[in-house]
Each structure stands twice: as structure tokens, then as C-alpha cells.
Short mmCIF file of C-alpha atoms in Angstrom, two decimals:
data_model
loop_
_atom_site.label_atom_id
_atom_site.label_comp_id
_atom_site.label_asym_id
_atom_site.label_seq_id
_atom_site.Cartn_x
_atom_site.Cartn_y
_atom_site.Cartn_z
CA UNK P 780 118.00 98.79 114.03
CA UNK P 781 120.24 100.93 111.85
CA UNK P 782 118.97 102.18 108.52
CA UNK P 783 120.15 104.50 105.79
CA UNK P 784 118.46 107.87 105.22
CA UNK P 785 118.49 110.17 102.20
CA UNK P 786 121.46 111.94 103.77
CA UNK P 787 123.48 108.78 103.05
CA UNK P 788 122.75 108.93 99.29
CA UNK P 789 124.50 110.95 96.59
CA UNK P 790 121.34 112.43 95.08
CA UNK P 791 122.54 115.22 92.80
CA UNK P 792 121.66 114.53 89.16
CA UNK P 793 119.94 111.24 90.03
CA UNK P 794 116.43 109.91 89.36
CA UNK P 795 115.06 109.06 92.81
CA UNK P 796 112.17 106.60 93.04
CA UNK P 797 110.25 107.51 96.20
CA UNK P 798 107.61 105.13 97.55
CA UNK P 799 104.97 107.28 99.22
CA UNK P 800 101.54 106.75 100.78
CA UNK P 801 98.94 108.87 98.96
CA UNK P 802 95.90 106.92 100.09
CA UNK P 803 93.96 110.08 100.90
CA UNK P 804 90.15 110.14 100.99
CA UNK P 805 88.65 111.41 97.72
CA UNK P 806 85.05 112.52 97.15
CA UNK P 807 83.80 113.57 93.71
CA UNK P 808 87.39 113.75 92.49
CA UNK P 809 88.52 116.05 95.31
CA UNK P 810 90.87 115.10 98.17
CA UNK P 811 89.02 115.75 101.46
CA UNK P 812 91.93 115.22 103.86
CA UNK P 813 95.47 116.06 102.74
CA UNK P 814 97.25 114.87 105.92
CA UNK P 815 99.09 112.03 104.20
CA UNK P 816 100.00 114.22 101.24
CA UNK P 817 101.49 116.90 103.48
CA UNK P 818 103.50 114.23 105.32
CA UNK P 819 105.57 113.28 102.25
CA UNK P 820 106.49 116.90 101.51
CA UNK P 821 109.79 117.00 103.45
CA UNK P 822 111.28 114.06 101.53
CA UNK P 823 110.18 115.36 98.13
CA UNK P 824 111.50 118.86 98.86
CA UNK P 825 114.80 117.51 100.22
CA UNK P 826 115.41 115.38 97.12
CA UNK P 827 114.83 118.45 94.93
CA UNK P 828 117.07 120.57 97.17
CA UNK P 829 119.83 117.96 96.80
CA UNK P 830 119.57 118.15 93.00
CA UNK P 831 117.58 114.97 92.41
CA UNK P 832 114.49 114.18 90.33
CA UNK P 833 111.69 112.82 92.55
CA UNK P 834 109.66 110.06 90.88
CA UNK P 835 106.77 109.03 93.09
CA UNK P 836 105.44 105.50 93.38
CA UNK P 837 102.18 104.86 95.23
CA UNK P 838 99.14 102.63 95.38
CA UNK P 839 95.56 103.79 95.72
CA UNK P 840 92.70 101.55 96.84
CA UNK P 841 92.48 97.91 95.86
CA UNK P 842 92.25 97.62 92.05
CA UNK P 843 93.25 93.92 92.16
CA UNK P 844 96.10 94.03 89.66
CA UNK P 845 94.34 95.74 86.76
CA UNK P 846 93.64 99.32 85.69
CA UNK P 847 90.56 100.93 87.20
CA UNK P 848 89.90 104.59 86.34
CA UNK P 849 88.02 105.01 89.62
CA UNK P 850 91.27 104.25 91.48
CA UNK P 851 93.64 106.33 89.38
CA UNK P 852 96.12 108.62 91.10
CA UNK P 853 95.34 111.41 88.61
CA UNK P 854 93.08 113.39 91.01
CA UNK P 855 95.79 113.19 93.68
CA UNK P 856 98.42 115.10 91.66
CA UNK P 857 96.97 118.63 92.03
CA UNK P 858 96.18 118.04 95.70
CA UNK P 859 99.74 116.78 96.27
CA UNK P 860 101.15 119.88 94.62
CA UNK P 861 99.02 122.10 96.85
CA UNK P 862 99.94 120.13 99.98
CA UNK P 863 103.70 120.11 99.35
CA UNK P 864 104.30 123.33 97.45
CA UNK P 865 106.02 121.31 94.70
CA UNK P 866 104.72 121.20 91.09
CA UNK P 867 103.54 117.65 90.36
CA UNK P 868 103.37 116.16 86.88
CA UNK P 869 101.17 113.06 86.47
CA UNK P 870 102.07 110.15 84.20
CA UNK P 871 99.29 107.71 83.27
CA UNK P 872 101.62 104.69 83.23
CA UNK P 873 103.85 103.09 85.85
CA UNK P 874 106.64 101.52 83.79
CA UNK P 875 108.01 101.53 80.25
CA UNK P 876 108.90 104.15 77.66
CA UNK P 877 106.11 106.59 78.44
CA UNK P 878 107.18 106.74 82.09
CA UNK P 879 110.87 106.99 81.14
CA UNK P 880 110.13 109.85 78.72
CA UNK P 881 108.10 111.68 81.37
CA UNK P 882 111.02 111.43 83.80
CA UNK P 883 113.46 112.71 81.18
CA UNK P 884 111.18 115.67 80.41
CA UNK P 885 110.52 116.54 84.08
CA UNK P 886 111.46 120.19 84.72
CA UNK P 887 113.76 121.03 87.61
CA UNK P 888 112.01 121.62 90.91
CA UNK P 889 109.04 119.39 90.02
CA UNK P 890 108.04 115.85 90.98
CA UNK P 891 106.59 113.13 88.75
CA UNK P 892 103.74 110.97 90.01
CA UNK P 893 103.41 107.62 88.24
CA UNK P 894 100.10 105.76 88.00
CA UNK P 895 98.84 103.37 90.68
CA UNK P 896 101.37 100.56 91.21
CA UNK P 897 98.52 98.18 92.02
CA UNK P 898 97.23 98.43 88.46
CA UNK P 899 99.88 95.73 87.85
CA UNK P 900 99.55 92.16 89.24
CA UNK P 901 103.32 92.13 89.77
CA UNK P 902 103.08 94.75 92.52
CA UNK P 903 101.33 92.75 95.25
CA UNK P 904 103.01 89.53 94.06
CA UNK P 905 106.42 91.21 94.55
CA UNK P 906 107.24 89.96 91.07
CA UNK P 907 110.92 90.26 90.21
CA UNK P 908 110.27 91.34 86.61
CA UNK P 909 107.92 94.12 87.70
CA UNK P 910 110.40 95.30 90.33
CA UNK P 911 113.12 95.41 87.63
CA UNK P 912 110.84 97.40 85.34
CA UNK P 913 110.36 99.94 88.12
CA UNK P 914 114.08 99.97 88.95
CA UNK P 915 114.89 100.78 85.31
CA UNK P 916 113.27 104.18 85.84
CA UNK P 917 115.53 105.27 88.69
CA UNK P 918 119.04 105.46 90.02
CA UNK P 919 118.14 105.49 93.73
CA UNK P 920 115.24 104.22 95.86
CA UNK P 921 113.74 105.91 98.91
CA UNK P 922 110.92 104.38 100.95
CA UNK P 923 108.82 106.99 102.74
CA UNK P 924 105.71 104.83 103.18
CA UNK P 925 105.92 103.16 106.59
CA UNK P 926 102.17 102.54 106.35
CA UNK P 927 102.82 100.08 103.51
CA UNK P 928 106.03 98.62 104.95
CA UNK P 929 104.27 95.54 106.33
CA UNK P 930 103.58 94.44 102.76
CA UNK P 931 106.31 92.66 100.78
CA UNK P 932 105.35 94.25 97.47
CA UNK P 933 107.53 95.14 94.50
CA UNK P 934 107.52 98.87 95.26
CA UNK P 935 107.94 98.46 99.03
CA UNK P 936 110.42 95.59 99.31
CA UNK P 937 111.61 94.31 95.93
CA UNK P 938 112.99 97.65 94.74
CA UNK P 939 115.13 98.09 97.85
CA UNK P 940 117.30 95.16 96.73
CA UNK P 941 117.81 96.50 93.19
CA UNK P 942 118.91 100.09 93.80
CA UNK P 943 120.88 101.95 96.48
CA UNK P 944 118.12 102.53 99.03
CA UNK P 945 117.26 104.58 102.11
CA UNK P 946 114.44 105.71 104.37
CA UNK P 947 112.70 109.00 103.63
CA UNK P 948 112.10 111.68 106.26
CA UNK P 949 108.68 110.35 107.28
CA UNK P 950 109.85 106.74 107.44
CA UNK P 951 112.93 107.74 109.48
CA UNK P 952 110.79 109.74 111.92
CA UNK P 953 108.40 106.82 112.34
CA UNK P 954 111.17 104.29 112.95
CA UNK P 955 112.90 106.60 115.39
CA UNK P 956 109.67 107.17 117.36
CA UNK P 957 108.88 103.47 117.51
CA UNK P 958 112.40 102.58 118.61
CA UNK P 959 112.19 105.10 121.46
CA UNK P 960 108.76 103.79 122.45
CA UNK P 961 109.35 100.04 122.43
CA UNK P 962 112.84 98.92 121.39
CA UNK P 963 114.83 101.03 123.85
CA UNK P 964 112.27 102.97 125.90
CA UNK P 965 112.64 105.03 129.03
CA UNK P 966 110.75 103.25 131.80
CA UNK P 967 108.18 102.90 133.19
CA UNK P 968 106.30 102.22 129.94
CA UNK P 969 102.49 102.18 129.79
CA UNK P 970 100.57 100.81 126.82
CA UNK P 971 96.99 101.91 126.25
CA UNK P 972 95.15 99.29 124.21
CA UNK P 973 91.52 99.83 123.27
CA UNK P 974 89.15 98.66 120.59
CA UNK P 975 86.21 96.36 120.19
CA UNK P 976 87.60 92.84 120.32
CA UNK P 977 90.28 90.97 122.24
CA UNK P 978 90.43 88.40 119.44
CA UNK P 979 91.93 90.96 117.03
CA UNK P 980 94.69 92.01 119.42
CA UNK P 981 95.98 88.77 120.91
CA UNK P 982 99.45 89.05 119.34
CA UNK P 983 99.62 92.71 120.32
CA UNK P 984 98.78 92.01 123.97
CA UNK P 985 101.15 89.05 124.06
CA UNK P 986 104.08 91.09 122.75
CA UNK P 987 103.38 94.20 124.83
CA UNK P 988 103.07 92.22 128.06
CA UNK P 989 106.75 91.29 127.64
CA UNK P 990 107.87 94.83 126.79
CA UNK P 991 105.89 97.27 128.93
CA UNK P 992 105.22 97.72 132.63
CA UNK P 993 101.47 98.34 132.51
CA UNK P 994 98.72 97.77 129.94
CA UNK P 995 95.58 99.90 130.25
CA UNK P 996 92.73 98.08 128.52
CA UNK P 997 89.70 99.99 127.26
CA UNK P 998 86.82 99.86 124.81
CA UNK P 999 84.85 96.69 124.18
CA UNK P 1000 87.98 94.70 125.02
CA UNK P 1001 87.72 95.81 128.64
CA UNK P 1002 84.22 94.29 128.85
CA UNK P 1003 85.62 90.90 127.90
CA UNK P 1004 88.32 91.17 130.58
CA UNK P 1005 85.78 92.24 133.20
CA UNK P 1006 83.57 89.30 132.21
CA UNK P 1007 86.60 86.98 132.48
CA UNK P 1008 86.98 88.14 136.09
CA UNK P 1009 83.39 87.13 136.86
CA UNK P 1010 81.87 90.61 136.49
CA UNK P 1011 78.51 90.86 134.72
CA UNK P 1012 78.52 93.23 131.74
CA UNK P 1013 74.80 93.25 130.80
CA UNK P 1014 74.19 93.79 127.08
CA UNK P 1015 77.66 95.18 126.44
CA UNK P 1016 79.83 94.16 123.52
CA UNK P 1017 81.69 91.18 124.95
CA UNK P 1018 83.48 88.12 123.56
CA UNK P 1019 82.40 85.65 126.20
CA UNK P 1020 84.18 82.85 124.36
CA UNK P 1021 87.47 84.70 124.90
CA UNK P 1022 87.19 84.70 128.71
CA UNK P 1023 89.72 81.91 129.20
CA UNK P 1024 92.11 83.65 126.81
CA UNK P 1025 91.71 86.91 128.73
CA UNK P 1026 92.53 85.15 131.99
CA UNK P 1027 95.61 83.64 130.36
CA UNK P 1028 96.72 87.09 129.18
CA UNK P 1029 96.36 88.47 132.72
CA UNK P 1030 98.35 85.55 134.14
CA UNK P 1031 101.05 85.79 131.47
CA UNK P 1032 101.41 89.52 131.99
CA UNK P 1033 101.74 89.07 135.75
CA UNK P 1034 104.46 86.47 135.18
CA UNK P 1035 106.30 88.96 132.96
CA UNK P 1036 105.98 91.71 135.57
CA UNK P 1037 103.36 93.63 133.61
CA UNK P 1038 100.18 94.91 135.29
CA UNK P 1039 96.85 94.78 133.42
CA UNK P 1040 94.75 97.84 134.30
CA UNK P 1041 90.95 97.58 133.89
CA UNK P 1042 88.15 100.12 134.48
CA UNK P 1043 87.00 100.56 138.08
CA UNK P 1044 83.96 102.56 137.04
CA UNK P 1045 81.88 102.54 133.86
CA UNK P 1046 79.46 104.70 131.89
CA UNK P 1047 76.38 102.74 130.81
CA UNK P 1048 73.35 103.43 128.63
CA UNK P 1049 70.33 101.54 127.33
CA UNK P 1050 70.76 102.76 123.75
CA UNK P 1051 73.70 103.55 121.54
CA UNK P 1052 73.13 107.07 120.24
CA UNK P 1053 74.48 110.58 120.75
CA UNK P 1054 73.12 112.15 123.91
CA UNK P 1055 71.57 108.91 125.16
CA UNK P 1056 70.70 108.92 128.85
CA UNK P 1057 73.66 107.48 130.71
CA UNK P 1058 74.88 106.86 134.24
CA UNK P 1059 78.22 106.24 135.90
CA UNK P 1060 78.47 103.13 138.06
CA UNK P 1061 81.11 100.92 139.69
CA UNK P 1062 82.50 98.41 137.21
CA UNK P 1063 80.77 95.59 139.14
CA UNK P 1064 77.32 97.21 138.88
CA UNK P 1065 76.36 97.10 135.19
CA UNK P 1066 72.55 96.56 134.96
CA UNK P 1067 71.42 93.52 133.00
CA UNK P 1068 69.64 95.70 130.42
CA UNK P 1069 72.47 98.22 129.90
CA UNK P 1070 75.61 98.51 127.79
CA UNK P 1071 79.03 99.69 128.95
CA UNK P 1072 80.00 102.42 126.46
CA UNK P 1073 82.90 104.16 128.21
CA UNK P 1074 85.23 104.02 131.17
CA UNK P 1075 84.16 106.27 134.03
CA UNK P 1076 85.79 109.46 135.38
CA UNK P 1077 87.43 107.59 138.26
CA UNK P 1078 89.15 105.29 135.75
CA UNK P 1079 90.22 108.22 133.57
CA UNK P 1080 91.69 109.96 136.62
CA UNK P 1081 93.54 106.78 137.62
CA UNK P 1082 95.01 106.47 134.11
CA UNK P 1083 96.15 110.10 134.29
CA UNK P 1084 97.75 109.40 137.68
CA UNK P 1085 99.63 106.45 136.22
CA UNK P 1086 100.85 108.62 133.34
CA UNK P 1087 102.32 110.97 135.95
CA UNK P 1088 104.66 108.19 137.07
CA UNK P 1089 105.55 106.96 133.58
CA UNK P 1090 108.23 107.96 131.07
CA UNK P 1091 106.76 106.43 127.91
CA UNK P 1092 103.20 105.82 126.67
CA UNK P 1093 102.31 103.74 123.61
CA UNK P 1094 98.66 104.18 122.60
CA UNK P 1095 96.50 102.05 120.29
CA UNK P 1096 92.72 102.28 120.47
CA UNK P 1097 90.09 104.38 122.30
CA UNK P 1098 88.80 103.78 125.83
CA UNK P 1099 85.13 103.96 124.84
CA UNK P 1100 82.69 104.61 122.01
CA UNK P 1101 84.46 107.91 121.31
CA UNK P 1102 82.51 108.64 118.10
CA UNK P 1103 79.35 109.37 120.11
CA UNK P 1104 79.25 111.90 122.97
CA UNK P 1105 79.20 111.57 125.92
CA UNK P 1106 81.04 108.26 125.51
CA UNK P 1107 84.23 110.03 124.43
CA UNK P 1108 84.90 111.48 127.88
CA UNK P 1109 87.42 108.93 129.20
CA UNK P 1110 89.43 108.87 125.96
CA UNK P 1111 89.51 112.67 125.87
CA UNK P 1112 90.49 113.06 129.53
CA UNK P 1113 93.28 110.47 129.39
CA UNK P 1114 94.59 111.75 126.05
CA UNK P 1115 94.70 115.35 127.25
CA UNK P 1116 96.48 114.30 130.45
CA UNK P 1117 99.12 112.51 128.36
CA UNK P 1118 99.42 115.52 126.04
CA UNK P 1119 99.98 117.91 128.95
CA UNK P 1120 102.77 115.73 130.35
CA UNK P 1121 104.30 115.45 126.88
CA UNK P 1122 104.40 119.23 126.47
CA UNK P 1123 106.03 119.50 129.89
CA UNK P 1124 108.82 117.21 128.69
CA UNK P 1125 107.90 114.51 131.19
CA UNK P 1126 106.47 111.88 128.85
CA UNK P 1127 107.18 110.39 125.42
CA UNK P 1128 103.86 109.60 123.74
CA UNK P 1129 103.61 107.50 120.58
CA UNK P 1130 100.22 106.55 119.14
CA UNK P 1131 98.86 104.93 116.01
CA UNK P 1132 96.07 102.98 114.37
CA UNK P 1133 93.00 104.23 112.51
CA UNK P 1134 90.58 104.70 115.39
CA UNK P 1135 93.40 105.98 117.58
CA UNK P 1136 94.25 108.84 115.24
CA UNK P 1137 90.57 109.78 114.89
CA UNK P 1138 90.04 109.67 118.66
CA UNK P 1139 93.14 111.73 119.46
CA UNK P 1140 92.26 114.27 116.78
CA UNK P 1141 88.75 114.56 118.20
CA UNK P 1142 90.15 115.15 121.69
CA UNK P 1143 92.53 117.84 120.50
CA UNK P 1144 95.49 115.89 121.90
CA UNK P 1145 97.02 114.49 118.70
CA UNK P 1146 99.13 117.53 117.81
CA UNK P 1147 100.52 117.57 121.35
CA UNK P 1148 101.72 113.93 121.37
CA UNK P 1149 105.38 113.16 120.61
CA UNK P 1150 104.41 111.16 117.52
CA UNK P 1151 101.12 110.03 116.00
CA UNK P 1152 101.43 107.45 113.24
CA UNK P 1153 98.92 107.39 110.39
CA UNK P 1154 99.98 103.83 109.59
CA UNK P 1155 97.28 101.39 110.66
CA UNK P 1156 98.33 97.82 109.87
CA UNK P 1157 102.07 98.52 109.86
CA UNK P 1158 101.93 100.25 113.24
CA UNK P 1159 99.94 97.36 114.70
CA UNK P 1160 102.31 94.73 113.30
CA UNK P 1161 105.29 96.62 114.73
CA UNK P 1162 103.60 96.61 118.15
CA UNK P 1163 103.02 92.88 117.71
CA UNK P 1164 106.77 92.41 117.31
CA UNK P 1165 106.65 91.35 113.68
CA UNK P 1166 109.35 92.06 111.10
CA UNK P 1167 108.13 94.54 108.47
CA UNK P 1168 109.55 93.58 105.04
CA UNK P 1169 109.74 97.17 103.79
CA UNK P 1170 111.72 98.20 106.87
CA UNK P 1171 114.00 95.16 106.97
CA UNK P 1172 115.02 95.85 103.36
CA UNK P 1173 116.40 99.25 104.41
CA UNK P 1174 118.63 98.00 107.21
CA UNK P 1175 122.21 99.19 106.82
#
């Protein structure tokens, strides 16, 4: 796809409405992880450098269309200023005269953060009147919130049709990475798909099987696929009712020329806790009283070998119960192998999804991947082949 960026807009002297994702974790009024706040810095600083006034639109939590002090963006403003190096003024309203006056009074070099867009029922309803009320505050619109682009809301989709619009730096980087990974990738392409349940990733597997050359399946999902092949999985997490579906996925992938890769060895334990006694066994040898909690070292080494022959890796989900050592070993080993190849310039690695980001951060591989998306639902829907309303509205 082709899309406009802020370089395509005449920004000097203009009020620029920027949709950002500020959904950072807050405890006792203090932001505990500023990753998402830091990520919007380049767009805000560029708008200021080009002579524009940045006016930030964002949601926070799920206030269900009415004001909720517990979900106000007020505590985010000082943390955003610290994370971006830009002074941030907070306005307790989202539309109307008070917001317009705050924009007019905004000093040069600062950004204005308006109150939670979801305090208004018109936001999630993509109400035309609410979108117009937002548009009245700006001259230009920039969407820098890929993580919210799968929602057709007033501030993510409606506004793009009312003002000259473009993608921000973060959005542009995300779209570029995803295009290189799936739309026009260098082959061979390997997808790593983990997680608990096959039932939540049917559309993902169906789309990927038509786009990639190999799919490595891990986590609880792998147990269901092993079970579908007639392998006993003991007391492991397993969707036995999805066995027929799993067999259909394997057959469909084969028809499309895509290989499904399953664990050949497993790490099992009798209890799910850190440091629990565990053993490594062939995939066919899970004891009846044990749970499969990770792929084994042989499987991790095989995945690393496959990465050696690939050009592109798309990663969504861990290979095991990575939150609890020692069941993070396969995820860590495979992730570090991919990271090493990425740094050597031999592999493009794009990853995303909540558990994925946490797992790659824990392994130390995240910073060494080509691109790690913090967008959960939007990243997943892109991998599923769905049109994202917030992205489609930016197409040139």
C-alpha cells in the first residue's frame, strides 16, 4: 500500500491533531513503563521542528463513553514530557471552547494533550458529529497509533476523512516493517506462532499458510496439533475438540506449499511452578500424569537451523510457558538465534503481540530484532489478512 507521511504535509503554522497510543501501565498515579510514550516522541518532535502545534488525541482504558477520573490522561502528561523531552500541557476536555483556547495558548515547542477520547460515546461509535468536533480543533491529522488502527473510531478513522491526513513516524515504521515481512517479503519466510489455544488463531494460521513457507507452532497450540496426530499429551493444555481443525490446517498448509513444524522433543513437569522438576523427552513420550510446558532443546536447535536458511521471520507467541523458568528455554534459544542472524544482516525479523513482546524482552532478543510491534490486536489482525480501518483511511 502507499500512504502519506508527515513529510507530505505543509505543517508550518498549523494545528496538527496527532492520534497516539498512551496506554501505558500506571500504578498509584505513576507510569511504570514508558515504552509507548517514548515511541511517539519522533512524530511529536518532528511536528514541532516543522513549525506545527502538536495536539495529542489518545484513549486510556475502557471508560465506556463517560468520564472516569480513574482513567484520566492527566497522570500521563508529565511522564510523556519526560519520555519525549517535549513540554506537555494537559487539557481536561477533548472538544469545545476550552480545548480550542488551550491550543491557542500553547507555547511554541510544547505539545497539548487532550483528555481521554473514550470519555465520549461518539468515539467508539465513530460518530460523525464527534469527529467533526475533533476536526474543528485542527488543520491537519496524523495517525501515529497503529495499535488502535484496527478500530474504526472517530479519532482513528473518522478524522482521517475530514482533514488532510498522514501516518506518523511510528505508524510509517510499523507499516513498512509489516509490508517487508508479509506483503512483499524476501523468501523463504518462516512464521513462528505460539500461544495457548488454536481456537484463537484459526484466521491467523489460515492466512499465514498461504503467505509463508513454514509455520513453527509452539506453546499450548503445539499440544493440540500433536494430539491431532495421535500423540498422547498427558495432562497438558490441549483443545481436544480442535483436533479435526488442526488436521485440516496441516492439510491446507501442505496444499499451499507451507510446512507445519511441530516439536520433536518436549519438556514436561508434574506441576506448574518455577523450578519444578522437569525432564526432556521425545514428543511421543509424554507421561500420562505430566504436562508439556516447553519445546525441547532438539526442537529449539531445529528451529534455529531453519532460521539459518530463511530470509524473513514473522513471530507471534512464545514456544512454551516462558513466564516460569525453566520453561522459557526454547523461546529464549530460538529468539536469540533469530537475533544473531538479524544482526549479521541475514534475516529480517518482525514480531508482535502482547506475550510475544514480553517473551522477547525476557530473552534479551527484542532490541536485536528488525522490528518489534507493541500493537497487540492490530498486529494480529494484520497477520490475519484483515483490512485495518485506521490504516486504510491513510492510503494515498
